[in-house]
Amino acid sequence: MSVTVNMWSKKPGELEHFLRSFYQTEVKISGDARQWIEEYKNPLKSVDIISALMDNRHKFDIVLYVQVGQEDLYRITEENYNDVIKGIFILFYDKKLIFC
């Protein structure tokens, strides 16, 4: 199962600006792109970008949604993002790794 991260912004160049900052490298997407979607086959890797955007939400005009598998989109907000991250870990963390 995967986690898909969906970002939307009405502000031109905003997605590219955030992604360039997150990846710390040049990111090429259309300057007028209003949507960016990335599917994470390793769902735990989605936590990094979710955390980065939410920790810097005051700097970017971006709306964030996640989708687990084929379920509905779920909006990530300041109030719920910690619970969403905990939920991702609960759903996908292999407890067997603790004992290795």
Tab-separated table of C-alpha atoms in Angstrom:
chain	number	residue	atom	x	y	z
A	1	MET	CA	0.000	0.000	0.000
A	2	SER	CA	1.192	3.525	-0.702
A	3	VAL	CA	0.608	7.076	0.496
A	4	THR	CA	-0.027	9.765	-2.072
A	5	VAL	CA	0.760	13.364	-1.164
A	6	ASN	CA	-1.269	16.017	-2.992
A	7	MET	CA	-0.402	19.713	-2.846
A	8	TRP	CA	-2.368	22.584	-4.335
A	9	SER	CA	-1.647	26.293	-4.515
A	10	LYS	CA	-3.308	29.191	-6.289
A	11	LYS	CA	-0.111	31.235	-6.051
A	12	PRO	CA	2.054	30.889	-9.194
A	13	GLY	CA	5.463	29.336	-8.482
A	14	GLU	CA	4.596	28.471	-4.889
A	15	LEU	CA	4.820	24.685	-5.328
A	16	GLU	CA	8.150	24.945	-7.109
A	17	HIS	CA	9.452	27.267	-4.385
A	18	PHE	CA	8.489	24.818	-1.616
A	19	LEU	CA	9.815	21.755	-3.454
A	20	ARG	CA	13.112	23.485	-4.237
A	21	SER	CA	13.448	24.338	-0.556
A	22	PHE	CA	12.489	20.817	0.571
A	23	TYR	CA	14.735	18.911	-1.824
A	24	GLN	CA	17.509	21.535	-1.606
A	25	THR	CA	18.067	21.258	-5.328
A	26	GLU	CA	16.632	22.711	-8.503
A	27	VAL	CA	13.129	21.399	-9.111
A	28	LYS	CA	11.506	21.867	-12.491
A	29	ILE	CA	7.764	22.044	-12.606
A	30	SER	CA	5.638	24.384	-14.642
A	31	GLY	CA	5.742	27.855	-13.083
A	32	ASP	CA	1.978	28.058	-13.211
A	33	ALA	CA	1.418	24.536	-11.862
A	34	ARG	CA	-1.326	24.529	-9.270
A	35	GLN	CA	-1.046	20.875	-8.278
A	36	TRP	CA	1.765	18.474	-7.380
A	37	ILE	CA	1.210	14.789	-6.636
A	38	GLU	CA	3.724	12.210	-5.469
A	39	GLU	CA	3.018	8.585	-4.638
A	40	TYR	CA	5.260	7.086	-1.977
A	41	LYS	CA	5.570	3.317	-2.288
A	42	ASN	CA	7.357	3.427	1.067
A	43	PRO	CA	4.666	5.311	3.022
A	44	LEU	CA	7.011	6.304	5.849
A	45	LYS	CA	8.946	8.507	3.395
A	46	SER	CA	5.844	10.663	2.962
A	47	VAL	CA	6.169	11.798	6.577
A	48	ASP	CA	9.208	13.960	5.747
A	49	ILE	CA	7.456	16.116	3.172
A	50	ILE	CA	4.245	16.320	5.214
A	51	SER	CA	6.216	17.477	8.256
A	52	ALA	CA	8.302	19.942	6.256
A	53	LEU	CA	5.295	21.646	4.725
A	54	MET	CA	3.310	21.766	7.947
A	55	ASP	CA	6.289	23.007	9.976
A	56	ASN	CA	6.675	25.839	7.427
A	57	ARG	CA	2.993	26.469	6.706
A	58	HIS	CA	3.358	30.153	7.558
A	59	LYS	CA	5.846	30.550	4.664
A	60	PHE	CA	3.833	28.856	1.912
A	61	ASP	CA	0.321	29.206	0.538
A	62	ILE	CA	-0.158	25.477	-0.097
A	63	VAL	CA	-3.022	23.133	0.770
A	64	LEU	CA	-2.018	19.552	1.563
A	65	TYR	CA	-3.975	16.307	1.223
A	66	VAL	CA	-2.933	12.684	1.628
A	67	GLN	CA	-4.478	9.524	0.295
A	68	VAL	CA	-3.739	6.085	1.731
A	69	GLY	CA	-4.098	3.409	-0.914
A	70	GLN	CA	-7.343	3.955	-2.812
A	71	GLU	CA	-9.150	5.663	0.077
A	72	ASP	CA	-10.520	9.210	-0.004
A	73	LEU	CA	-8.313	12.291	0.113
A	74	TYR	CA	-7.769	13.603	3.626
A	75	ARG	CA	-6.920	17.250	4.200
A	76	ILE	CA	-3.930	17.894	6.429
A	77	THR	CA	-4.254	20.888	8.736
A	78	GLU	CA	-2.350	22.468	11.571
A	79	GLU	CA	-4.734	20.798	13.983
A	80	ASN	CA	-4.485	17.230	12.643
A	81	TYR	CA	-1.084	16.740	11.030
A	82	ASN	CA	0.598	15.236	14.101
A	83	ASP	CA	-2.215	12.691	14.372
A	84	VAL	CA	-1.932	11.907	10.651
A	85	ILE	CA	1.805	11.290	10.995
A	86	LYS	CA	1.219	9.063	14.026
A	87	GLY	CA	-1.422	7.203	12.039
A	88	ILE	CA	0.979	6.601	9.152
A	89	PHE	CA	3.519	5.143	11.552
A	90	ILE	CA	0.894	2.952	13.192
A	91	LEU	CA	-0.365	1.691	9.818
A	92	PHE	CA	3.002	1.040	8.179
A	93	TYR	CA	5.688	0.600	10.823
A	94	ASP	CA	6.822	-3.019	10.997
A	95	LYS	CA	7.069	-3.793	14.709
A	96	LYS	CA	9.296	-6.763	13.889
A	97	LEU	CA	12.086	-4.285	13.144
A	98	ILE	CA	12.200	-3.316	16.820
A	99	PHE	CA	13.396	-6.770	17.792
A	100	CYS	CA	16.028	-7.201	15.083
